[in-house]
Amino acid sequence: GYYKDEAKTATTFRTINGVRYAIPGDWCTVEADGTISLLGRGSNCINTAGEKVYPEEVEEALKEHAAVKDALVVGVPDEKWGNAVTAVVSTDSEVSEDELRSFVQSRIARYKAPKSVLFKDDLGRAPNGKADYKSIKAFALDKLGISQ
């Protein structure tokens, strides 16, 4: 369970017919051949213009670009989109925001591509590689001049 968080423990670990299950909130699709494609964590899902975007899918597309070392994607408030898909990337070499946006659009649906791409030397992952989406979102909001 979760330390000192009984509500989260009860939501994540459920007993059904005497068997305890972990329900972490990940979303996936079952493909025609029976394989499972992991979409991402439901709590990180970005609702933009009525569409659901899983940050992990956009992050993986960004990381396919030769110049990108690491990428994290968050949603930021936006009048037009509700939430705008926003990428924060660290790079090995020079690359433009437009180039990265076009690159992503060539790999996944256009509506999933970031509306903004911000650059940061270190994305501040934990030693185990876990992303700190809260601090990345705060960074994005600050850089974009959005108060929340």
PDB file of C-alpha atoms in Angstrom:
ATOM      1  CA  GLY A   1       0.000   0.000   0.000  1.00  0.00           C
ATOM      2  CA  TYR A   2       0.813   3.690   0.109  1.00  0.00           C
ATOM      3  CA  TYR A   3       2.499   5.043   3.239  1.00  0.00           C
ATOM      4  CA  LYS A   4       0.010   7.102   5.287  1.00  0.00           C
ATOM      5  CA  ASP A   5      -2.478   7.226   2.395  1.00  0.00           C
ATOM      6  CA  GLU A   6      -5.332   4.833   3.105  1.00  0.00           C
ATOM      7  CA  ALA A   7      -7.589   6.286   0.397  1.00  0.00           C
ATOM      8  CA  LYS A   8      -5.012   5.779  -2.372  1.00  0.00           C
ATOM      9  CA  THR A   9      -4.233   2.294  -1.048  1.00  0.00           C
ATOM     10  CA  ALA A  10      -7.937   1.368  -1.111  1.00  0.00           C
ATOM     11  CA  THR A  11      -8.321   2.684  -4.674  1.00  0.00           C
ATOM     12  CA  THR A  12      -5.186   0.992  -6.025  1.00  0.00           C
ATOM     13  CA  PHE A  13      -5.324  -2.343  -4.168  1.00  0.00           C
ATOM     14  CA  ARG A  14      -8.729  -4.010  -4.318  1.00  0.00           C
ATOM     15  CA  THR A  15      -9.925  -7.398  -3.162  1.00  0.00           C
ATOM     16  CA  ILE A  16     -12.293  -9.092  -5.601  1.00  0.00           C
ATOM     17  CA  ASN A  17     -13.741 -12.519  -4.715  1.00  0.00           C
ATOM     18  CA  GLY A  18     -11.036 -12.960  -2.078  1.00  0.00           C
ATOM     19  CA  VAL A  19      -8.135 -12.147  -4.417  1.00  0.00           C
ATOM     20  CA  ARG A  20      -6.153  -8.914  -4.003  1.00  0.00           C
ATOM     21  CA  TYR A  21      -5.434  -7.029  -7.236  1.00  0.00           C
ATOM     22  CA  ALA A  22      -3.309  -3.964  -7.984  1.00  0.00           C
ATOM     23  CA  ILE A  23      -5.103  -1.491 -10.258  1.00  0.00           C
ATOM     24  CA  PRO A  24      -2.487   1.195 -11.044  1.00  0.00           C
ATOM     25  CA  GLY A  25      -4.560   3.220 -13.517  1.00  0.00           C
ATOM     26  CA  ASP A  26      -2.584   2.440 -16.669  1.00  0.00           C
ATOM     27  CA  TRP A  27      -4.457   2.497 -19.989  1.00  0.00           C
ATOM     28  CA  CYS A  28      -3.798   0.133 -22.882  1.00  0.00           C
ATOM     29  CA  THR A  29      -5.299  -1.228 -26.060  1.00  0.00           C
ATOM     30  CA  VAL A  30      -5.473  -4.854 -27.168  1.00  0.00           C
ATOM     31  CA  GLU A  31      -4.323  -5.119 -30.774  1.00  0.00           C
ATOM     32  CA  ALA A  32      -5.862  -7.446 -33.380  1.00  0.00           C
ATOM     33  CA  ASP A  33      -2.975  -9.911 -32.923  1.00  0.00           C
ATOM     34  CA  GLY A  34      -3.580 -10.039 -29.155  1.00  0.00           C
ATOM     35  CA  THR A  35      -0.607  -7.919 -28.129  1.00  0.00           C
ATOM     36  CA  ILE A  36      -1.157  -5.145 -25.614  1.00  0.00           C
ATOM     37  CA  SER A  37       0.012  -1.582 -26.301  1.00  0.00           C
ATOM     38  CA  LEU A  38       0.513   0.513 -23.180  1.00  0.00           C
ATOM     39  CA  LEU A  39      -0.864   4.034 -23.698  1.00  0.00           C
ATOM     40  CA  GLY A  40       0.073   5.576 -20.372  1.00  0.00           C
ATOM     41  CA  ARG A  41      -1.040   6.406 -16.875  1.00  0.00           C
ATOM     42  CA  GLY A  42      -4.614   7.657 -16.682  1.00  0.00           C
ATOM     43  CA  SER A  43      -3.722  10.342 -14.142  1.00  0.00           C
ATOM     44  CA  ASN A  44      -1.261  11.904 -16.640  1.00  0.00           C
ATOM     45  CA  CYS A  45      -3.723  11.920 -19.550  1.00  0.00           C
ATOM     46  CA  ILE A  46      -4.142  15.328 -21.230  1.00  0.00           C
ATOM     47  CA  ASN A  47      -7.601  16.293 -22.493  1.00  0.00           C
ATOM     48  CA  THR A  48      -7.081  18.648 -25.422  1.00  0.00           C
ATOM     49  CA  ALA A  49      -9.879  19.821 -27.711  1.00  0.00           C
ATOM     50  CA  GLY A  50     -11.987  16.826 -26.672  1.00  0.00           C
ATOM     51  CA  GLU A  51      -9.227  14.284 -27.403  1.00  0.00           C
ATOM     52  CA  LYS A  52      -7.200  12.232 -24.938  1.00  0.00           C
ATOM     53  CA  VAL A  53      -3.414  12.409 -25.277  1.00  0.00           C
ATOM     54  CA  TYR A  54      -1.130  10.169 -23.240  1.00  0.00           C
ATOM     55  CA  PRO A  55       2.164  11.978 -22.551  1.00  0.00           C
ATOM     56  CA  GLU A  56       4.223   8.791 -22.832  1.00  0.00           C
ATOM     57  CA  GLU A  57       3.271   8.360 -26.498  1.00  0.00           C
ATOM     58  CA  VAL A  58       4.368  11.909 -27.356  1.00  0.00           C
ATOM     59  CA  GLU A  59       7.534  11.550 -25.258  1.00  0.00           C
ATOM     60  CA  GLU A  60       8.529   8.387 -27.117  1.00  0.00           C
ATOM     61  CA  ALA A  61       7.972  10.083 -30.490  1.00  0.00           C
ATOM     62  CA  LEU A  62      10.138  13.033 -29.410  1.00  0.00           C
ATOM     63  CA  LYS A  63      12.913  10.738 -28.145  1.00  0.00           C
ATOM     64  CA  GLU A  64      13.145   9.122 -31.593  1.00  0.00           C
ATOM     65  CA  HIS A  65      14.676  12.399 -32.868  1.00  0.00           C
ATOM     66  CA  ALA A  66      18.487  12.193 -32.946  1.00  0.00           C
ATOM     67  CA  ALA A  67      18.945  15.512 -31.097  1.00  0.00           C
ATOM     68  CA  VAL A  68      16.632  14.681 -28.167  1.00  0.00           C
ATOM     69  CA  LYS A  69      18.204  13.189 -25.019  1.00  0.00           C
ATOM     70  CA  ASP A  70      15.037  13.210 -22.932  1.00  0.00           C
ATOM     71  CA  ALA A  71      11.485  14.512 -23.133  1.00  0.00           C
ATOM     72  CA  LEU A  72       8.525  14.999 -20.814  1.00  0.00           C
ATOM     73  CA  VAL A  73       5.051  16.130 -21.838  1.00  0.00           C
ATOM     74  CA  VAL A  74       2.409  17.906 -19.755  1.00  0.00           C
ATOM     75  CA  GLY A  75      -0.877  19.688 -20.342  1.00  0.00           C
ATOM     76  CA  VAL A  76      -1.111  23.411 -19.625  1.00  0.00           C
ATOM     77  CA  PRO A  77      -4.321  25.478 -19.490  1.00  0.00           C
ATOM     78  CA  ASP A  78      -5.274  26.961 -22.843  1.00  0.00           C
ATOM     79  CA  GLU A  79      -8.362  28.970 -23.865  1.00  0.00           C
ATOM     80  CA  LYS A  80      -8.641  27.348 -27.301  1.00  0.00           C
ATOM     81  CA  TRP A  81      -7.705  23.742 -26.477  1.00  0.00           C
ATOM     82  CA  GLY A  82      -8.730  23.421 -22.819  1.00  0.00           C
ATOM     83  CA  ASN A  83      -5.285  21.982 -22.195  1.00  0.00           C
ATOM     84  CA  ALA A  84      -2.405  22.388 -24.631  1.00  0.00           C
ATOM     85  CA  VAL A  85       0.064  19.543 -25.093  1.00  0.00           C
ATOM     86  CA  THR A  86       3.435  20.983 -24.046  1.00  0.00           C
ATOM     87  CA  ALA A  87       6.820  19.269 -24.334  1.00  0.00           C
ATOM     88  CA  VAL A  88       9.924  19.974 -22.287  1.00  0.00           C
ATOM     89  CA  VAL A  89      13.040  18.476 -23.876  1.00  0.00           C
ATOM     90  CA  SER A  90      16.757  18.231 -23.266  1.00  0.00           C
ATOM     91  CA  THR A  91      18.911  17.955 -26.365  1.00  0.00           C
ATOM     92  CA  ASP A  92      22.398  16.892 -27.452  1.00  0.00           C
ATOM     93  CA  SER A  93      22.497  19.295 -30.382  1.00  0.00           C
ATOM     94  CA  GLU A  94      20.719  22.279 -31.918  1.00  0.00           C
ATOM     95  CA  VAL A  95      17.126  21.647 -32.994  1.00  0.00           C
ATOM     96  CA  SER A  96      14.180  24.017 -33.384  1.00  0.00           C
ATOM     97  CA  GLU A  97      10.738  23.858 -31.835  1.00  0.00           C
ATOM     98  CA  ASP A  98       9.179  23.715 -35.328  1.00  0.00           C
ATOM     99  CA  GLU A  99      11.441  20.846 -36.380  1.00  0.00           C
ATOM    100  CA  LEU A 100      10.481  18.793 -33.324  1.00  0.00           C
ATOM    101  CA  ARG A 101       6.780  19.523 -33.757  1.00  0.00           C
ATOM    102  CA  SER A 102       6.925  18.444 -37.431  1.00  0.00           C
ATOM    103  CA  PHE A 103       8.927  15.363 -36.486  1.00  0.00           C
ATOM    104  CA  VAL A 104       6.270  14.283 -33.976  1.00  0.00           C
ATOM    105  CA  GLN A 105       3.456  14.981 -36.468  1.00  0.00           C
ATOM    106  CA  SER A 106       5.142  12.588 -38.914  1.00  0.00           C
ATOM    107  CA  ARG A 107       4.959   9.782 -36.335  1.00  0.00           C
ATOM    108  CA  ILE A 108       1.684  10.169 -34.439  1.00  0.00           C
ATOM    109  CA  ALA A 109      -1.663  11.924 -34.948  1.00  0.00           C
ATOM    110  CA  ARG A 110      -1.288  15.690 -35.453  1.00  0.00           C
ATOM    111  CA  TYR A 111      -3.571  16.574 -32.532  1.00  0.00           C
ATOM    112  CA  LYS A 112      -1.144  14.798 -30.187  1.00  0.00           C
ATOM    113  CA  ALA A 113       1.836  16.914 -31.244  1.00  0.00           C
ATOM    114  CA  PRO A 114       2.997  19.569 -28.778  1.00  0.00           C
ATOM    115  CA  LYS A 115       1.643  23.080 -29.246  1.00  0.00           C
ATOM    116  CA  SER A 116       4.812  24.310 -27.482  1.00  0.00           C
ATOM    117  CA  VAL A 117       8.271  22.797 -27.112  1.00  0.00           C
ATOM    118  CA  LEU A 118      10.436  24.166 -24.306  1.00  0.00           C
ATOM    119  CA  PHE A 119      14.114  23.420 -23.783  1.00  0.00           C
ATOM    120  CA  LYS A 120      15.739  22.538 -20.447  1.00  0.00           C
ATOM    121  CA  ASP A 121      19.203  21.082 -19.823  1.00  0.00           C
ATOM    122  CA  ASP A 122      18.105  18.648 -17.106  1.00  0.00           C
ATOM    123  CA  LEU A 123      14.567  17.350 -16.723  1.00  0.00           C
ATOM    124  CA  GLY A 124      15.198  16.408 -13.097  1.00  0.00           C
ATOM    125  CA  ARG A 125      14.355  12.726 -13.155  1.00  0.00           C
ATOM    126  CA  ALA A 126      14.777  10.736  -9.952  1.00  0.00           C
ATOM    127  CA  PRO A 127      17.743   8.306  -9.784  1.00  0.00           C
ATOM    128  CA  ASN A 128      15.376   5.473 -10.775  1.00  0.00           C
ATOM    129  CA  GLY A 129      14.362   7.406 -13.924  1.00  0.00           C
ATOM    130  CA  LYS A 130      10.934   8.420 -12.653  1.00  0.00           C
ATOM    131  CA  ALA A 131       9.647  11.702 -14.072  1.00  0.00           C
ATOM    132  CA  ASP A 132       8.682  14.601 -11.832  1.00  0.00           C
ATOM    133  CA  TYR A 133       5.699  15.836 -13.842  1.00  0.00           C
ATOM    134  CA  LYS A 134       4.734  18.346 -11.155  1.00  0.00           C
ATOM    135  CA  SER A 135       8.020  20.275 -11.411  1.00  0.00           C
ATOM    136  CA  ILE A 136       8.055  20.024 -15.223  1.00  0.00           C
ATOM    137  CA  LYS A 137       4.531  21.454 -15.369  1.00  0.00           C
ATOM    138  CA  ALA A 138       5.570  24.302 -13.035  1.00  0.00           C
ATOM    139  CA  PHE A 139       8.566  24.994 -15.312  1.00  0.00           C
ATOM    140  CA  ALA A 140       6.311  25.029 -18.407  1.00  0.00           C
ATOM    141  CA  LEU A 141       3.733  27.320 -16.790  1.00  0.00           C
ATOM    142  CA  ASP A 142       6.490  29.737 -15.752  1.00  0.00           C
ATOM    143  CA  LYS A 143       8.172  29.761 -19.190  1.00  0.00           C
ATOM    144  CA  LEU A 144       4.827  30.268 -20.944  1.00  0.00           C
ATOM    145  CA  GLY A 145       3.745  32.991 -18.500  1.00  0.00           C
ATOM    146  CA  ILE A 146       0.655  31.097 -17.375  1.00  0.00           C
ATOM    147  CA  SER A 147      -0.494  31.611 -13.802  1.00  0.00           C
ATOM    148  CA  GLN A 148      -2.479  28.884 -12.139  1.00  0.00           C
TER     149      GLN A 148
END
